[in-house]
Tab-separated table of C-alpha atoms and ligand atoms in Angstrom:
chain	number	residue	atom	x	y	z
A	117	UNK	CA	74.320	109.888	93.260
A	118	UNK	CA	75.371	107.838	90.019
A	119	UNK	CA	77.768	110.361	87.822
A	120	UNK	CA	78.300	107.924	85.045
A	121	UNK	CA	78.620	109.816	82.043
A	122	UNK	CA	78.093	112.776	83.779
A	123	UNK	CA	80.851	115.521	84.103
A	124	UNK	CA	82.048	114.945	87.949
A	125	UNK	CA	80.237	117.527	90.295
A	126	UNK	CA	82.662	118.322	92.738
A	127	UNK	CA	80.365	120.545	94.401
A	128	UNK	CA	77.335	118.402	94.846
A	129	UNK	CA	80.062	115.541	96.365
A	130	UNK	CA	81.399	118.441	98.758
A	131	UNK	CA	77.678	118.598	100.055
A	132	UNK	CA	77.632	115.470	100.522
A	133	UNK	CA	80.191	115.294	103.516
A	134	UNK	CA	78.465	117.572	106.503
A	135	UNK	CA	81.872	118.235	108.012
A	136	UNK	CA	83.016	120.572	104.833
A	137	UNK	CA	80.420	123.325	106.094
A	138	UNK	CA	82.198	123.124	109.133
A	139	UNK	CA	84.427	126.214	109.775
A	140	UNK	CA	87.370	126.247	111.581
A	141	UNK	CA	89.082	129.519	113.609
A	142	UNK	CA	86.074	131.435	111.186
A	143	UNK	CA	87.610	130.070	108.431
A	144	UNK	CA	86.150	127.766	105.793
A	145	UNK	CA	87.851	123.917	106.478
A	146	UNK	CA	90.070	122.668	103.918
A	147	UNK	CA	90.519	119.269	104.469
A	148	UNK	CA	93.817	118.045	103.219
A	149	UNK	CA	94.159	114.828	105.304
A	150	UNK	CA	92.170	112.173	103.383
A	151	UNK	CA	95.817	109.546	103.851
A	152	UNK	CA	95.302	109.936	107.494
A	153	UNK	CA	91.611	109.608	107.848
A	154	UNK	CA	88.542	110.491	105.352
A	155	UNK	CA	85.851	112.080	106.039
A	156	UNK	CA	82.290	110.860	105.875
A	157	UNK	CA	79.462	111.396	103.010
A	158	UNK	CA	76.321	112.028	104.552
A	159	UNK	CA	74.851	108.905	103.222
A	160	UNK	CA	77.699	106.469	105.590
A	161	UNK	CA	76.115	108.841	108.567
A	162	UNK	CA	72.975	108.154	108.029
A	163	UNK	CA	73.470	104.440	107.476
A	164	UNK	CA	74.941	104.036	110.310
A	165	UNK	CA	72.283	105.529	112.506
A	166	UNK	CA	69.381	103.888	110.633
A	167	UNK	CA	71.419	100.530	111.877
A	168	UNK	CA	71.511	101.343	115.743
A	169	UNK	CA	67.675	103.042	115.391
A	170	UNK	CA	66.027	100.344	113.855
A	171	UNK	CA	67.622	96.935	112.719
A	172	UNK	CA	70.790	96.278	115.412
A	173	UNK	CA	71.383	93.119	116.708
A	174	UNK	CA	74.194	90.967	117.467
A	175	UNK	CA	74.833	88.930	114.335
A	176	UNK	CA	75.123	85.245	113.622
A	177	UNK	CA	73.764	84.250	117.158
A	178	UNK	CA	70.012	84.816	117.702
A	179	UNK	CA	67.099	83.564	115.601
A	180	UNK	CA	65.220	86.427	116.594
A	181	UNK	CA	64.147	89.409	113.786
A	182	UNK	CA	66.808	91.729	114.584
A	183	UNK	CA	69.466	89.568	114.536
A	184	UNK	CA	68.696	87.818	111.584
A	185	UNK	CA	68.284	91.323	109.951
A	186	UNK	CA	71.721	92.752	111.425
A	187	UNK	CA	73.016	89.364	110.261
A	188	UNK	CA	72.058	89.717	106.569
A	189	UNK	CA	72.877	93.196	106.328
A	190	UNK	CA	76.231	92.101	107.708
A	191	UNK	CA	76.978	89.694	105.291
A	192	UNK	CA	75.471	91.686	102.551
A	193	UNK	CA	78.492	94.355	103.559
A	194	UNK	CA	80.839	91.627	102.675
A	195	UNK	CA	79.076	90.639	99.209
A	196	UNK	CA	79.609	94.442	98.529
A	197	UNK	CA	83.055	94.601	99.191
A	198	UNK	CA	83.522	91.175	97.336
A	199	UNK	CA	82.584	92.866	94.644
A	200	UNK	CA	83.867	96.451	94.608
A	201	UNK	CA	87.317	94.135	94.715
A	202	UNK	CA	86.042	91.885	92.102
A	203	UNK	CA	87.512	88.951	94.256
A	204	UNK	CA	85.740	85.621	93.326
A	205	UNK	CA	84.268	84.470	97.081
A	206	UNK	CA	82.267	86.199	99.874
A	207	UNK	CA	84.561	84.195	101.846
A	208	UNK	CA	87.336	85.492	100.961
A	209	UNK	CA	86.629	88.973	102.931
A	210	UNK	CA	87.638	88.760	106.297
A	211	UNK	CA	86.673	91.652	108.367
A	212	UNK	CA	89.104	93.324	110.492
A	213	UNK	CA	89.699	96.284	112.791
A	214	UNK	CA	91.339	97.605	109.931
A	215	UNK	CA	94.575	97.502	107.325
A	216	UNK	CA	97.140	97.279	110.908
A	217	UNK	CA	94.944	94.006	112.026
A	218	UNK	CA	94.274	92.531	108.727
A	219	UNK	CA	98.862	92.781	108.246
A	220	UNK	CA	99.011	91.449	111.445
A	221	UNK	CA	96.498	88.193	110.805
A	222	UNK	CA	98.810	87.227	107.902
A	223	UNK	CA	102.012	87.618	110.129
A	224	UNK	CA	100.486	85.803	112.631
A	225	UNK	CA	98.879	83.118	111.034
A	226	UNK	CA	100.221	82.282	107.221
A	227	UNK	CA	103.756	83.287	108.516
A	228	UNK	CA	104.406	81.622	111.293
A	229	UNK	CA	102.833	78.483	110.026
A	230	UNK	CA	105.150	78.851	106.999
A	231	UNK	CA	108.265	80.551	107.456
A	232	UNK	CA	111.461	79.066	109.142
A	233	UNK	CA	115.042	80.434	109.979
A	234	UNK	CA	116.420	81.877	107.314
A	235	UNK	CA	113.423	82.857	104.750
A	236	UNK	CA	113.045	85.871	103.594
A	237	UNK	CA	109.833	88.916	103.635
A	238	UNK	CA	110.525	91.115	100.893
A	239	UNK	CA	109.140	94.707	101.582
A	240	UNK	CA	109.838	98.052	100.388
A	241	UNK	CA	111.576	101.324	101.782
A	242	UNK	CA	108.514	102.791	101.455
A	243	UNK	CA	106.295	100.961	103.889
A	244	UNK	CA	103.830	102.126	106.641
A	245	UNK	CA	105.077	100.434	109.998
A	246	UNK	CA	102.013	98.895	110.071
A	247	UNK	CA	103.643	97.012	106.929
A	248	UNK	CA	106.640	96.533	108.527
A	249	UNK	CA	106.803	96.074	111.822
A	250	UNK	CA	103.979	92.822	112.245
A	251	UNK	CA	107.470	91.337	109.865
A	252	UNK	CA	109.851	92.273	112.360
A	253	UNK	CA	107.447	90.783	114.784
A	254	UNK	CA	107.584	87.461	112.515
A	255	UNK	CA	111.242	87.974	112.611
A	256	UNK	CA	111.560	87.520	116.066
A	257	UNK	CA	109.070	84.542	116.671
A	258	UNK	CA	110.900	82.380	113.739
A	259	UNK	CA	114.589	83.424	113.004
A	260	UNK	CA	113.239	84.476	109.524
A	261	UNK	CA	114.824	87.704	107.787
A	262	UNK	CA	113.511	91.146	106.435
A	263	UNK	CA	114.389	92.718	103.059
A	264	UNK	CA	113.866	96.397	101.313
A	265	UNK	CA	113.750	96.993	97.925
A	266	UNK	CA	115.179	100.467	97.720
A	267	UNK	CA	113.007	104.216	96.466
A	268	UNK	CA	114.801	106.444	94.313
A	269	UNK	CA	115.405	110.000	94.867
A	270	UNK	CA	111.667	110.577	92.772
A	271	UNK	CA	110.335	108.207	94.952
A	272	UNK	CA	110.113	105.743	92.263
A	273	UNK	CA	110.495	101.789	93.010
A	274	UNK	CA	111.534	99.465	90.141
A	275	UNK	CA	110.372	96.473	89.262
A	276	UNK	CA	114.081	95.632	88.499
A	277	UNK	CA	114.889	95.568	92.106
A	278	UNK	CA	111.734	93.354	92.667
A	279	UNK	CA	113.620	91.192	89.597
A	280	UNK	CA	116.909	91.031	91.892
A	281	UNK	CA	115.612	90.850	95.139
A	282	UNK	CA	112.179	87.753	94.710
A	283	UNK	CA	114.854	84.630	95.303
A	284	UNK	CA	113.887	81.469	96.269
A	285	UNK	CA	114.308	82.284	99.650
A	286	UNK	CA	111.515	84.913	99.478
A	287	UNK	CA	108.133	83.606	100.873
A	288	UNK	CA	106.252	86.668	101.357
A	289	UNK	CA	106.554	89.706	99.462
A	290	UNK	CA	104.794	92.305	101.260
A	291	UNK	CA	104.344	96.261	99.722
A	292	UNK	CA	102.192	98.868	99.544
A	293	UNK	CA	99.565	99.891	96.676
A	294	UNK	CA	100.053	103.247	97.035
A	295	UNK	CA	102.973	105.156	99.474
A	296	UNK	CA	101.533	107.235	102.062
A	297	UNK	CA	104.452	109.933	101.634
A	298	UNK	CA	105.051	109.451	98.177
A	299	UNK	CA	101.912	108.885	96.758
A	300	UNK	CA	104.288	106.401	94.060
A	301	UNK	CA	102.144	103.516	92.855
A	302	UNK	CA	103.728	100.216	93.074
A	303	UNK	CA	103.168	97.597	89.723
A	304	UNK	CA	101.950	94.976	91.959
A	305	UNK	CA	100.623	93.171	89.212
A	306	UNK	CA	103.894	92.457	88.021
A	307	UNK	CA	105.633	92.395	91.173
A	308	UNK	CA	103.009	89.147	91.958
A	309	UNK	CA	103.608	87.500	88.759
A	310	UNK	CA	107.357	87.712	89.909
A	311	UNK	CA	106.435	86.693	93.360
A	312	UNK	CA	104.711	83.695	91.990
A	313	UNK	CA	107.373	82.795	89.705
A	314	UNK	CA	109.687	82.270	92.478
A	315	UNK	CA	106.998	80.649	94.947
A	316	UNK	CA	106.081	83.499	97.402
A	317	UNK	CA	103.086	84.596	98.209
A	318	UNK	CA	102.306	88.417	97.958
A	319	UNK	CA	100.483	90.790	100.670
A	320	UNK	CA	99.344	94.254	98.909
A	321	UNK	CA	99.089	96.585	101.806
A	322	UNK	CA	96.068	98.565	100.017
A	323	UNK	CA	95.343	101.510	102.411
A	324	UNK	CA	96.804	104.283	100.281
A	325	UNK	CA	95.401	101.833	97.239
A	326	UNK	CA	91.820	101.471	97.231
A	327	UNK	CA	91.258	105.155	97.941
A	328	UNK	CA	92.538	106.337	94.540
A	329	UNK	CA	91.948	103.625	91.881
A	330	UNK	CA	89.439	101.018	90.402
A	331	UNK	CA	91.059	97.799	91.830
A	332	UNK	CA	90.534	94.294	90.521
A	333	UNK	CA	92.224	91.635	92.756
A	334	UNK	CA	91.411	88.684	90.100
A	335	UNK	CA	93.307	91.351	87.257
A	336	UNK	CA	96.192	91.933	89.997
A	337	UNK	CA	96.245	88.125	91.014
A	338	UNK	CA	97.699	89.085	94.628
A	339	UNK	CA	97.336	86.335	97.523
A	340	UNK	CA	96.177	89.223	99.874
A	341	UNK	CA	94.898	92.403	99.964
A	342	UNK	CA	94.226	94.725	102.942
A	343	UNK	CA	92.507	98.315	103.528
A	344	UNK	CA	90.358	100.565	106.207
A	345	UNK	CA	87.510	101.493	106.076
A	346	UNK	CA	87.922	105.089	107.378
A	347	UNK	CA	90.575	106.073	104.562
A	348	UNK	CA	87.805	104.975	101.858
A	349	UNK	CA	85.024	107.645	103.279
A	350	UNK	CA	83.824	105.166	105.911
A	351	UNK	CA	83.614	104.404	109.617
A	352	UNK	CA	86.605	103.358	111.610
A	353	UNK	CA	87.171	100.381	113.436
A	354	UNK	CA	86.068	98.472	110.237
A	355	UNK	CA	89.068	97.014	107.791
A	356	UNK	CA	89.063	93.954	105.406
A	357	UNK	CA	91.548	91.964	104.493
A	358	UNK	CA	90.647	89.758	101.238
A	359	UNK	CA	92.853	86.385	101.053
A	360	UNK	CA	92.731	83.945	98.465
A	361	UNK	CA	90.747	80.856	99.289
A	362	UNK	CA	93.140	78.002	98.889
A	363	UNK	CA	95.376	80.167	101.504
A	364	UNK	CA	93.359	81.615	103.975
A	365	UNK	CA	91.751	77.521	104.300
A	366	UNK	CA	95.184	76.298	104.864
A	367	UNK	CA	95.761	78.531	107.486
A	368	UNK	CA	95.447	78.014	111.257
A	369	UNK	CA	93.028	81.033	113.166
A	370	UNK	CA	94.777	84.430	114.509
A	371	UNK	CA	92.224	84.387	117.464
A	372	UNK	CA	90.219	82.412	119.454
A	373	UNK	CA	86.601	83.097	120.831
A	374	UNK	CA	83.242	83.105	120.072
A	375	UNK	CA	81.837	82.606	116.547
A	376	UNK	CA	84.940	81.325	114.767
A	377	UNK	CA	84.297	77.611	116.494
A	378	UNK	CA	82.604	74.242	115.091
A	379	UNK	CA	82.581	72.811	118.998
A	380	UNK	CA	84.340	73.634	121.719
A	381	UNK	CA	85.003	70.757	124.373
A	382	UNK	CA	86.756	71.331	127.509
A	383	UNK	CA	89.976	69.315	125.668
A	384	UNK	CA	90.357	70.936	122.480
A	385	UNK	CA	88.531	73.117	119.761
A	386	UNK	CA	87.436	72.893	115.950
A	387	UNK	CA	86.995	75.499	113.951
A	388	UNK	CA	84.443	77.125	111.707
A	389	UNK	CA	84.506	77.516	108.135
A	390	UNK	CA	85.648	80.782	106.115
A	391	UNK	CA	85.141	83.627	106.861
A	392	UNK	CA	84.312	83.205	110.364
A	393	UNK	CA	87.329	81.193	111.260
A	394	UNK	CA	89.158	84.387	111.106
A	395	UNK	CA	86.387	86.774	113.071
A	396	UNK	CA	86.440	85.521	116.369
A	397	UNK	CA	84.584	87.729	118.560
A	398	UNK	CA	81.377	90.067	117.858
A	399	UNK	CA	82.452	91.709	114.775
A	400	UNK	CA	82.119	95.558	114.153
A	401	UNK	CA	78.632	95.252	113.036
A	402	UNK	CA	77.029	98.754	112.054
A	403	UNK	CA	80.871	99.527	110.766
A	404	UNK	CA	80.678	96.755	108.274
A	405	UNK	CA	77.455	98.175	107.079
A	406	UNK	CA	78.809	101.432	107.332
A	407	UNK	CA	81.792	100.155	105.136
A	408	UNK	CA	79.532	99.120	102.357
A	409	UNK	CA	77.961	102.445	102.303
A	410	UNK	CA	80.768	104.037	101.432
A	411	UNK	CA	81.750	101.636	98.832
A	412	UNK	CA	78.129	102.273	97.309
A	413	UNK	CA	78.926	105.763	97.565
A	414	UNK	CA	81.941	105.553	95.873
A	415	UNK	CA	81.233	103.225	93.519
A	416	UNK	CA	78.070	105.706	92.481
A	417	UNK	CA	80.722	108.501	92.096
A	418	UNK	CA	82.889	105.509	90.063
A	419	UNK	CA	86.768	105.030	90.729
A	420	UNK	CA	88.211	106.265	87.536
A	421	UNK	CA	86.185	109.309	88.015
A	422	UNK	CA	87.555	110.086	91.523
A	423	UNK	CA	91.174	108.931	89.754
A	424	UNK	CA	90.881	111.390	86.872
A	425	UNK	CA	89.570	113.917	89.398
A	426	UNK	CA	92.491	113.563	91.993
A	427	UNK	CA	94.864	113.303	88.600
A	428	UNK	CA	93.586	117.287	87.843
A	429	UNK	CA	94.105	118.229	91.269
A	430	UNK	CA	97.864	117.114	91.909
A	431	UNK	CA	98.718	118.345	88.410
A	432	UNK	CA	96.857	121.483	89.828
A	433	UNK	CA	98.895	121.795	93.114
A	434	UNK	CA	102.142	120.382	91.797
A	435	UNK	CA	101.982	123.403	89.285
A	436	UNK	CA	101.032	125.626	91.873
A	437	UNK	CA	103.384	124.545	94.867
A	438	UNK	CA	106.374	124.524	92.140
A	439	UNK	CA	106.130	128.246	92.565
A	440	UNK	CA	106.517	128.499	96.641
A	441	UNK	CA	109.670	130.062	97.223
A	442	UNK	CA	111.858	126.838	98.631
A	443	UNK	CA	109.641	123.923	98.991
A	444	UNK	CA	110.714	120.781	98.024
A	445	UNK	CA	108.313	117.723	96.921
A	446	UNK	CA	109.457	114.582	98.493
A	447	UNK	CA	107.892	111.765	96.037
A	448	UNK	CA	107.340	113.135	91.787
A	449	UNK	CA	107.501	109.530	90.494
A	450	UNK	CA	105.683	108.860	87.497
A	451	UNK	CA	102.033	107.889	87.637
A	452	UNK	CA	101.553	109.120	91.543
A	453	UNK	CA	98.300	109.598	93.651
A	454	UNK	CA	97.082	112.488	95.088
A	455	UNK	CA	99.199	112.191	98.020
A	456	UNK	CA	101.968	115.324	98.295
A	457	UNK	CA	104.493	115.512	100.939
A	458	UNK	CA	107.011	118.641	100.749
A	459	UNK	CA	109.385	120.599	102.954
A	460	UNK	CA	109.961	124.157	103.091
A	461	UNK	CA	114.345	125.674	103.107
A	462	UNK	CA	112.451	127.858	105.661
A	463	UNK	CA	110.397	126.578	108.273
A	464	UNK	CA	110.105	123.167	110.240
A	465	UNK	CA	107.066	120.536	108.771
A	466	UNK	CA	105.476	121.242	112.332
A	467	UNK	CA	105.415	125.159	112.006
A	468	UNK	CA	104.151	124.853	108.528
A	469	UNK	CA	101.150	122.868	109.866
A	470	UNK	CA	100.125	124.946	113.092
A	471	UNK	CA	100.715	128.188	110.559
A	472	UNK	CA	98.318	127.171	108.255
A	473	UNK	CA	96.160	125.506	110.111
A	474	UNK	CA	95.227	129.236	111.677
A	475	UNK	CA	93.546	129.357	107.787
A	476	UNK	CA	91.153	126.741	108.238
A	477	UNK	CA	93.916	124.067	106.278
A	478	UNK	CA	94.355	120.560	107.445
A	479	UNK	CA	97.515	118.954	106.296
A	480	UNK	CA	99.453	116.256	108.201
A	481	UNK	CA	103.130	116.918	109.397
A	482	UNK	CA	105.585	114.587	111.065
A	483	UNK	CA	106.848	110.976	109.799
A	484	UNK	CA	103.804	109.616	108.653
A	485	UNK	CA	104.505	106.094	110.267
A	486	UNK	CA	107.238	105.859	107.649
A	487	UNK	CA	110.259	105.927	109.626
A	488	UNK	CA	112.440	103.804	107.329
A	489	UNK	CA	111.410	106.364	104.238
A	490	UNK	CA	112.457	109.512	106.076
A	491	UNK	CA	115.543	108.057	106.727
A	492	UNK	CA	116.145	106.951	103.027
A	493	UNK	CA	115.835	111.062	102.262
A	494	UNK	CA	117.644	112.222	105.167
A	495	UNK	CA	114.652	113.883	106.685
A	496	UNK	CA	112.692	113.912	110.267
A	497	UNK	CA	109.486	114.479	109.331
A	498	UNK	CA	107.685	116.502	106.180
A	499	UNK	CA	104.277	118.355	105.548
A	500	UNK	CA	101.885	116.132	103.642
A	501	UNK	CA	98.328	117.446	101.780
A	502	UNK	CA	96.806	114.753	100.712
A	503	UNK	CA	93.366	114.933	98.236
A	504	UNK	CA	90.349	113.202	98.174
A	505	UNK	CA	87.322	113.149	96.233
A	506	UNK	CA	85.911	116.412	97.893
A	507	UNK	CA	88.710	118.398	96.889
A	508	UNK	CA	89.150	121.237	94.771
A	509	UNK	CA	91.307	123.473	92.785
A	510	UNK	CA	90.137	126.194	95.475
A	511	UNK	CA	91.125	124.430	97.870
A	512	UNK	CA	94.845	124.206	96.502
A	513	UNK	CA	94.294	127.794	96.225
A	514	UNK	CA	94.046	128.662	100.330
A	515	UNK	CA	96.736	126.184	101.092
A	516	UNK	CA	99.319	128.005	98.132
A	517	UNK	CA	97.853	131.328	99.996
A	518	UNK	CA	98.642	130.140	103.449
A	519	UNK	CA	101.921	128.772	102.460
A	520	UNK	CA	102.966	132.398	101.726
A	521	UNK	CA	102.046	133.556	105.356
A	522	UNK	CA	104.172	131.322	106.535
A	523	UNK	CA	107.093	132.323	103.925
A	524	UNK	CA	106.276	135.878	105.410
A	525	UNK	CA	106.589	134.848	108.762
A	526	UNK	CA	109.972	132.915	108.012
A	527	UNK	CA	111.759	134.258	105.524
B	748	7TS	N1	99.193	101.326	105.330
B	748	7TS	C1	99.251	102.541	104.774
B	748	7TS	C2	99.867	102.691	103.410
B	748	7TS	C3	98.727	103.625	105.472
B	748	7TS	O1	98.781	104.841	104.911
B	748	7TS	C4	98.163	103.433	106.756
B	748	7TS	C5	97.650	104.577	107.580
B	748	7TS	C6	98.108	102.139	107.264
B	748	7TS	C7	98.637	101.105	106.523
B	748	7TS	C8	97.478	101.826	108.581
B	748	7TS	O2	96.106	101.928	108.504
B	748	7TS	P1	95.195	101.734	109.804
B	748	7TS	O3	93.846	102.146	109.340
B	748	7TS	O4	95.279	100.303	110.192
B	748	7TS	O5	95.759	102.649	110.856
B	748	7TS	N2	98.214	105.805	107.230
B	748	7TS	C9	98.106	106.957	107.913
B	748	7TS	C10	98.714	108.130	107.470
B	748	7TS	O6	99.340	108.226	106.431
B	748	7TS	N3	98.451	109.115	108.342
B	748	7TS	O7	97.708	108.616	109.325
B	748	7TS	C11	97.494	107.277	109.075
């Protein structure tokens, strides 16, 4: 479906995505869980299957048809993503399990190959553990130390604190796009040309990132850039992390096996060129493929237009929710995705959820892998309803309705 120029059909996109005809307890599903896992356009589905009925083959390793095929559809996934990221090289996608791994591969690899006792990994209060623990894992393996630049009350995070905090010391900076709770968007395109100023690198943890907004790594000019797969409307088990060359050459492999080698001699090992040096192992093959599916489908939809739609919806529910008797938003800062985490003066995050979830409506509760965050507002957990592409202002409507049930029920 290309929409370019057209006025964005919301209802022809919710068709798209089989699942949305799904009920659930008789009710109609409102899905309102996109930051924990998308769901799939019918187009990823059936991509997928056409790869395991009719072109699936290990990749890189026979000379047979189907391999070559699998192969070239396979590295055609990675040309797509290349571009949908405007980066400048193939080889500078490196498929991964997903944004956890791809964190993970840098920590591994570029840090402990360049950090020592005493340097410094600059994060943010606002991180996913998945952003924040693979640092504490560096921490332990080479003396080096972990920093957070602090979220205000809105959830906002200033570049000033970036300003104070980058010091020659710093060797990675390391922050989310887009918070997961908060839904704040980080200026990472400043925060790199600080970064670079003061000779770190910077890491954009891009889960929450790619989802919601057109993004152009050679505009932003950040060293890395990870994501999923399954939060951008594709399959899981496929994520990418995008390096910059000059980097990702200089740095030694995160694991060893089959495909990432030159030779292998009983006494030692040399390894392969980029990308495969860092894809050890038979890759997730029909996930790949399914992976550049969705960014096809997306991409025919266009990013701004899912960003201006997602930009009617939370001024939509933020108008809406403002009027539930005692909820809070955690996260109103300036500029923020469609991500919208609240409490209620009445009822625990975990009773909200199972309350409305008797209405059909999916929303996440609980810490969202943000422990840090939850401690910065004094909380345990919150609801979250996060909104994707599919959504609608209807669907704002049930979850304001079913809010009220549960004000009924614990008032
Ligand atoms: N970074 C951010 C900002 C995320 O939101 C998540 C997942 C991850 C990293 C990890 O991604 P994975 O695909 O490797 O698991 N966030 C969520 C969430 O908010 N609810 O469930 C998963």
């Amino acid at each position: 479906m290309n929409m370019m120029g057209k006025a964005y059909d919301v209802e022809a996109i919710c068709r798209d995505f089989p699942i949305l005809a799904e009920s659930v307890r008789g009710k109609r599903l409102v899905y309102l869980d996109s930051a924990g896992s998308a769901q799939k356009p019918r187009q990823v589905i059936d991509t997928i299957r056409q790869v395991y009925e009719a072109e699936y083959a290990n990749v890189h390793r026979g000379l047979h048809f189907m391999s070559e095929q699998a192969s070239v559809r396979y590295e055609r996934a990675r040309a797509t993503t290349r571009a949908f990221l405007n980066a400048e090289y193939d080889h500078e996608i490196i498929f991964t399990k997903g944004t956890t791994e791809a964190i993970n591969l840098v920590a591994a690899s570029y840090g402990v190959a360049n950090l020592g006792h005493g340097d410094e990994v600059l994060i943010s209060f606002a991180e996913h553990h998945s952003n924040i623990v693979p640092w504490h894992l560096l921490q332990n393996r080479t003396g080096c130390v972990v920093k957070a630049v602090p979220v205000d009350e809105d959830g906002t995070i200033h570049l000033s604190d970036f300003e104070a905090m980058i010091t020659e010391k710093t060797k990675i900076v390391a922050i989310t796009h887009v918070s997961n709770v908060l839904g704040t968007v980080l200026p990472v395109k400043e925060i790199a040309r600080l970064a670079h100023e003061r000779g770190a690198v910077i890491l954009v943890d891009g889960a929450q990132g790619v989802v919601h907004m057109p993004v152009d790594l050679r505009d932003l000019d950040v060293d890395f850039y990870a994501f999923s797969g399954h939060k951008l409307y594709g399959p899981s088990g496929i994520g990418v992390l995008f390096g910059k060359e000059a980097l990702l050459e200089a740095m030694p492999p995160y694991q060893g096996g089959g495909g990432m080698i030159s030779t292998v001699t009983i006494d030692g090992t040399t390894c392969a060129d980029l990308p495969d040096k860092f894809e050890a192992g038979t890759p997730p093959i029909a996930q790949a493929i399914g992976l550049a599916a969705a960014i096809d489908y997306v991409s025919g939809v266009g990013m701004s237009a899912i960003a201006k739609h997602e930009r009617g919806l939370l001024n939509y529910a933020t108008q809406r929710l403002s009027a539930v008797e005692g909820l809070r938003f955690i996260g109103t800062a300036a500029g923020k995705a469609s991500v919208v985490a609240f409490t209620m003066d009445c009822a625990h995050p975990h009773d909200i959820s199972t309350i409305i979830d008797q209405n059909g409506v999916a929303v996440r509760a609980g810490h969202h892998c943000a422990q840090p965050l939850m401690e910065r507002f004094d909380l345990p957990s919150t609801a979250r309803a996060s909104l994707g592409m599919y959504n609608t202002t209807e669907d704002i409507d049930v979850l304001v309705d079913s809010l009220e049930k549960v004000l009924e029920i614990f008032r």
